[in-house]
PDB file of C-alpha atoms in Angstrom:
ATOM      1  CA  UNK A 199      10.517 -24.756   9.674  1.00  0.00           C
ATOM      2  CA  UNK A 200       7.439 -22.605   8.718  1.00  0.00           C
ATOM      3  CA  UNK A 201       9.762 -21.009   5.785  1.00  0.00           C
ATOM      4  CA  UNK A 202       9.902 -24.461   4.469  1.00  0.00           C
ATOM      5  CA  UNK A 203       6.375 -24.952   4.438  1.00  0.00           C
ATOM      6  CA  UNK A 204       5.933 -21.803   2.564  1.00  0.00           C
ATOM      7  CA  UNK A 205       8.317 -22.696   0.062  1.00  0.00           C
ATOM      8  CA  UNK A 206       6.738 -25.937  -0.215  1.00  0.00           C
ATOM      9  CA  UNK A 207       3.791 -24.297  -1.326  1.00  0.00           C
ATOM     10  CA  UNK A 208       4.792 -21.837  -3.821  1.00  0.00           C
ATOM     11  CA  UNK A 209       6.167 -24.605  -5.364  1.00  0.00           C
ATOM     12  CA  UNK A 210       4.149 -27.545  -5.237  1.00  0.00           C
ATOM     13  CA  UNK A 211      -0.123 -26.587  -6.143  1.00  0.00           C
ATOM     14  CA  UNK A 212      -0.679 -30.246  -4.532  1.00  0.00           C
ATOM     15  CA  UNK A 213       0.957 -29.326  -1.494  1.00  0.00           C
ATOM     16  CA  UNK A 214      -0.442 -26.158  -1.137  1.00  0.00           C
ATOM     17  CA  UNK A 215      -3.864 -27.124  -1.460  1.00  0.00           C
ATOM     18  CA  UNK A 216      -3.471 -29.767   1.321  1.00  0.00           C
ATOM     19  CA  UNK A 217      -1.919 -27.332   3.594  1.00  0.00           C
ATOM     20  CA  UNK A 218      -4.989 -24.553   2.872  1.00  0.00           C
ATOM     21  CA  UNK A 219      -7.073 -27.790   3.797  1.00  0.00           C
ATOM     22  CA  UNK A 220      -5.658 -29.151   7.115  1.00  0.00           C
ATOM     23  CA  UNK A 221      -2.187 -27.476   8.240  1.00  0.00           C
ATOM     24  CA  UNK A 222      -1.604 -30.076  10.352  1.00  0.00           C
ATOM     25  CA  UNK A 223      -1.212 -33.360   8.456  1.00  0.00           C
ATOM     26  CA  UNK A 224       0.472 -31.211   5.677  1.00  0.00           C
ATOM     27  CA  UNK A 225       2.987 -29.924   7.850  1.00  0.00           C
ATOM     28  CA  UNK A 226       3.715 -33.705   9.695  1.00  0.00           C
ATOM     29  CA  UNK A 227       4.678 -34.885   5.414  1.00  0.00           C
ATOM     30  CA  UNK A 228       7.938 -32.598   6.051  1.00  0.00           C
ATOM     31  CA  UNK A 229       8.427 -34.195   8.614  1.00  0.00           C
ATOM     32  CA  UNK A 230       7.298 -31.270  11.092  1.00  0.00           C
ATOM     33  CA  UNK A 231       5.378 -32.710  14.493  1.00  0.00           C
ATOM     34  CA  UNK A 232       2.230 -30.770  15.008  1.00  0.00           C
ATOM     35  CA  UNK A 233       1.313 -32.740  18.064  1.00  0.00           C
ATOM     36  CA  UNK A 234      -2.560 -32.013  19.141  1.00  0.00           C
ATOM     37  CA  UNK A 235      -2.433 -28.498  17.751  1.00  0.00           C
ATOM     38  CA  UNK A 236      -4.292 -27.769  14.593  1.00  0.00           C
ATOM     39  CA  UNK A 237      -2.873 -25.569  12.332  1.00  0.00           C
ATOM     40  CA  UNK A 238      -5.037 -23.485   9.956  1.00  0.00           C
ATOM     41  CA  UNK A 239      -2.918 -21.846   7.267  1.00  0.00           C
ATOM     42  CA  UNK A 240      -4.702 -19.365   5.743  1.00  0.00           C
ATOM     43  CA  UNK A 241      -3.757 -17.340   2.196  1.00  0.00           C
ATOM     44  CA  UNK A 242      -2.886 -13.709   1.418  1.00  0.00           C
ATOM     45  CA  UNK A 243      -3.837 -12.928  -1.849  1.00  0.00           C
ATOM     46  CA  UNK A 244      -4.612 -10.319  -4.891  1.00  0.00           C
ATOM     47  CA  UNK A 245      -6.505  -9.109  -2.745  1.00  0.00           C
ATOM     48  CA  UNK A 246      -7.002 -10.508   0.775  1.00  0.00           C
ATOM     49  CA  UNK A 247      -4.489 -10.024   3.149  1.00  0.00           C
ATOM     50  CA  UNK A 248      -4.100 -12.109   7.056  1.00  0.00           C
ATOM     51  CA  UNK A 249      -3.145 -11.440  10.182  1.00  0.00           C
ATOM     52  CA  UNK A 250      -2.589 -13.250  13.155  1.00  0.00           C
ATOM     53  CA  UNK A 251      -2.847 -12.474  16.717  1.00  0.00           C
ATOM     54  CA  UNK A 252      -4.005 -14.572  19.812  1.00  0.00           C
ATOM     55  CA  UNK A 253      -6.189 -12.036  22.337  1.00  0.00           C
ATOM     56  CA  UNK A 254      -6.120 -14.197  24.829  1.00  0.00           C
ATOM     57  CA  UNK A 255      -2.380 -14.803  25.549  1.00  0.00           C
ATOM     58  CA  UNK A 256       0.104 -15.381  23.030  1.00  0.00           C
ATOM     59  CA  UNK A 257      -0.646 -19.145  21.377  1.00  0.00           C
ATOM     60  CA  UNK A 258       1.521 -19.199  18.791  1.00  0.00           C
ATOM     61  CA  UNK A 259       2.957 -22.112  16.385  1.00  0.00           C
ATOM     62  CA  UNK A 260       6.261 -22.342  18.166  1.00  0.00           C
ATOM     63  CA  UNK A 261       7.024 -25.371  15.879  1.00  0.00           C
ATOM     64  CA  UNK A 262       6.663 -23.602  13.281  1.00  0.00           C
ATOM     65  CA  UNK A 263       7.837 -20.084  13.977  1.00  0.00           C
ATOM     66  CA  UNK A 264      10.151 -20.658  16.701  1.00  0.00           C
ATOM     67  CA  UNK A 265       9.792 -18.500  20.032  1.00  0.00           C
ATOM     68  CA  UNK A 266       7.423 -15.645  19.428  1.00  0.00           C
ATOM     69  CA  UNK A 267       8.808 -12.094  19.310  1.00  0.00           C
ATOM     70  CA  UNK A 268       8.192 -10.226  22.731  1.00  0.00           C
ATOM     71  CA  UNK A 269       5.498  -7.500  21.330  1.00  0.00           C
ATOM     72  CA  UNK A 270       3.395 -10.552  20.022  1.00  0.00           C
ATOM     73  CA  UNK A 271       3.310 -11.466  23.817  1.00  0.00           C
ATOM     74  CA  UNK A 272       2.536  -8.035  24.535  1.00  0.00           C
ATOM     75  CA  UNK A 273      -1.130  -6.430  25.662  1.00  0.00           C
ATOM     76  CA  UNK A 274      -0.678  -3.704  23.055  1.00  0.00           C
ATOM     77  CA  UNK A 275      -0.658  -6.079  19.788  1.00  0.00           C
ATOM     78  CA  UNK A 276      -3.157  -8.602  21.068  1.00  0.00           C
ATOM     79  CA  UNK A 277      -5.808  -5.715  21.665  1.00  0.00           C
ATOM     80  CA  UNK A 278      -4.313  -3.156  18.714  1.00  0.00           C
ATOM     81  CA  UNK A 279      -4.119  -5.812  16.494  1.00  0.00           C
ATOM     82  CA  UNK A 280      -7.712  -6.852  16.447  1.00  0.00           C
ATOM     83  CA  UNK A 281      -9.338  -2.616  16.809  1.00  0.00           C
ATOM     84  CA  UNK A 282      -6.969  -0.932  14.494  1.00  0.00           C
ATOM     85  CA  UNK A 283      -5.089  -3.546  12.733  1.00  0.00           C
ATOM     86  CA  UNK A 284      -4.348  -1.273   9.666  1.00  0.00           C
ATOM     87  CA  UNK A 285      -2.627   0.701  12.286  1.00  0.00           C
ATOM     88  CA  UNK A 286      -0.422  -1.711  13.729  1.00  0.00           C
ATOM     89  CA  UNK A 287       0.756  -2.723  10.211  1.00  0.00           C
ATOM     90  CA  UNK A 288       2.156   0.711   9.250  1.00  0.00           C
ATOM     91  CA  UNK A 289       3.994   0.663  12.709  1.00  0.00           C
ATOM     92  CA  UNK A 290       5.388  -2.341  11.333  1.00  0.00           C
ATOM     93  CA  UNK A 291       6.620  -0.557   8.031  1.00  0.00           C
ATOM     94  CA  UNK A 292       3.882  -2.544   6.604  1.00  0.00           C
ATOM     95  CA  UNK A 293       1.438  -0.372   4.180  1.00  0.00           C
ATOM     96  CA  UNK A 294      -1.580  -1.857   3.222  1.00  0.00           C
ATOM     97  CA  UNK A 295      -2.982  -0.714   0.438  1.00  0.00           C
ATOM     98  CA  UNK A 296      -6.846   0.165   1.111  1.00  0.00           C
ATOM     99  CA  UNK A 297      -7.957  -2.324  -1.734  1.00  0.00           C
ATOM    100  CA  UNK A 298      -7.086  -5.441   0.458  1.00  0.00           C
ATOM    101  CA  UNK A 299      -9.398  -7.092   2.526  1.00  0.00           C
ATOM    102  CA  UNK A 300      -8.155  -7.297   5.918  1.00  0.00           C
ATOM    103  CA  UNK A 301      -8.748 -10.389   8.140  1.00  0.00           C
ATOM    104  CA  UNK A 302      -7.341 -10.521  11.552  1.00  0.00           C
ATOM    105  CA  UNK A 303      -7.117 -14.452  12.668  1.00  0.00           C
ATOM    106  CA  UNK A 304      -7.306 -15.065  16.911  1.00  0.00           C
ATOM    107  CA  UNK A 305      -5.129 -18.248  17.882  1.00  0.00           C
ATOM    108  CA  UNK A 306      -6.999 -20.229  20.701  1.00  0.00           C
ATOM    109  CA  UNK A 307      -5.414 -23.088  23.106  1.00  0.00           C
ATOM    110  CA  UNK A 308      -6.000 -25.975  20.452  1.00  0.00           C
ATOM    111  CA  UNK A 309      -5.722 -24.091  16.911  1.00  0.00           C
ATOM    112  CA  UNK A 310      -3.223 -22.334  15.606  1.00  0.00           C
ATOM    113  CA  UNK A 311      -2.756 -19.903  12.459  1.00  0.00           C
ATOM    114  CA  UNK A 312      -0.483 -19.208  10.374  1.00  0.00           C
ATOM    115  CA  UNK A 313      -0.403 -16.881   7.037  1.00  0.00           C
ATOM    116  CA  UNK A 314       1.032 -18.398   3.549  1.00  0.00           C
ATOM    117  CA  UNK A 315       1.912 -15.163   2.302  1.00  0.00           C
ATOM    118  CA  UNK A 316       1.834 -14.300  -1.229  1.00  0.00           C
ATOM    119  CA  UNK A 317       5.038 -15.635  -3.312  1.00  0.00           C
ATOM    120  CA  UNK A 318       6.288 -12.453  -4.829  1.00  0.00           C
ATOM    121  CA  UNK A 319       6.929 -11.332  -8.681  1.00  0.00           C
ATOM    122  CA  UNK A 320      10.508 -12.172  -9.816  1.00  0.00           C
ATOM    123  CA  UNK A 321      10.576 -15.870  -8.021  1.00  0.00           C
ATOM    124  CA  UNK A 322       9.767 -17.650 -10.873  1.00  0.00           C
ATOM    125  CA  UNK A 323      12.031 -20.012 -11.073  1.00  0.00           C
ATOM    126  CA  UNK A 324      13.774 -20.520  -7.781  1.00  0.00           C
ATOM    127  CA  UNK A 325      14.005 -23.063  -5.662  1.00  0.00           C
ATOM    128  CA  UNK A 326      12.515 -24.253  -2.600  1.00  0.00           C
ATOM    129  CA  UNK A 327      15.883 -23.022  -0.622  1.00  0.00           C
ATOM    130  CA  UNK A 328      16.188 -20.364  -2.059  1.00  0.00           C
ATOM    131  CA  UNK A 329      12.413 -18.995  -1.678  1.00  0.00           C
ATOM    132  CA  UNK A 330      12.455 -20.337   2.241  1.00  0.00           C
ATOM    133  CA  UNK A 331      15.066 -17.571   2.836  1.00  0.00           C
ATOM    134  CA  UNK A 332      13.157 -14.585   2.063  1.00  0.00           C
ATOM    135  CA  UNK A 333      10.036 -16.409   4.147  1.00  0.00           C
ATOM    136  CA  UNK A 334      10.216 -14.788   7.595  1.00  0.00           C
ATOM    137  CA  UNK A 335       8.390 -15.355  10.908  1.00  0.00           C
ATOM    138  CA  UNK A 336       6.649 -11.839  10.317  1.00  0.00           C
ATOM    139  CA  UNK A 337       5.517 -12.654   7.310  1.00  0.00           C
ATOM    140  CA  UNK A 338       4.204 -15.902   8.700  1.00  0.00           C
ATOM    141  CA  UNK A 339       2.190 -13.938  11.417  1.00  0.00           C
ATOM    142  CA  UNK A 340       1.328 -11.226   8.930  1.00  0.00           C
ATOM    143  CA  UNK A 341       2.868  -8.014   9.931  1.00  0.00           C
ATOM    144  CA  UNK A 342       5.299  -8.101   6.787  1.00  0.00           C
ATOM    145  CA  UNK A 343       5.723  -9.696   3.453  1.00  0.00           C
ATOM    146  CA  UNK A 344       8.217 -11.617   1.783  1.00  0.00           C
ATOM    147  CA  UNK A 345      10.951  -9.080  -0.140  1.00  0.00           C
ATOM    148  CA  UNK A 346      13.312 -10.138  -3.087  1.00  0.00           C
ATOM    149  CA  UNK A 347      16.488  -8.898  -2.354  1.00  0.00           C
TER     150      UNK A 347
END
């Protein structure tokens, strides 16, 4: 469902600026129920890039992202992911340029994060389907971004 809500975004400005301002009721107009969790969505861009991890445990937006992979779970991303994050994204194939900012987001019991990653060159035009596809859970955590095939 969270690759709709990107898609949704990309697409639609109004959308997108309602989901950078309260996740939550955005998500609930597709339809999606939030229950008491409140989302924050927060924006890669030119030149900040997000990451999500919860240090804690592993919250997660399961309604969103469906069942979180096991190394999200895991001891080594929730403390790697917050001391050498840069690190942890190269492990993922992920390669950062040094010109991003780099913000590492901790999920708590009653918020949740996820990333609206940046809609990539050579999309103009598509449609919401279309786009959703190449909208991933990583990407939506922040250890990848979306690829045009």
């Amino acid at each position: 469902l969270g690759a709709r809500v990107v898609a949704r975004a990309w697409t639609d400005p109004a959308f997108r600026a309602r989901l950078l301002a309260n996740g939550t009721p955005a998500c609930e107009e597709l339809g999606i129920d939030m229950g008491p969790t409140k989302l924050v969505v927060v924006e890669n861009t030119a030149d900040t890039h997000n990451m999500i991890v919860c240090t804690l445990c592993s919250c997660y937006p399961r309604m969103l992202l469906g069942l979180p992979p096991d190394w999200y779970k895991g001891r080594a991303y929730r403390a790697r992911a917050v001391r050498e994050p840069r690190q942890v994204l190269k492990e993922f194939g992920f390669d950062l340029p040094d010109k991003f900012n780099l913000r590492v987001h901790d999920s708590t019991a009653d918020m949740r994060y996820m990333v609206l990653p940046a809609r990539p060159a050579g999309t103009e035009g598509w449609s919401e389907e279309q786009l959703a596809v190449i909208v991933t859970r990583d990407c939506m955590i922040g250890v990848a971004a979306p690829k045009v095939q």
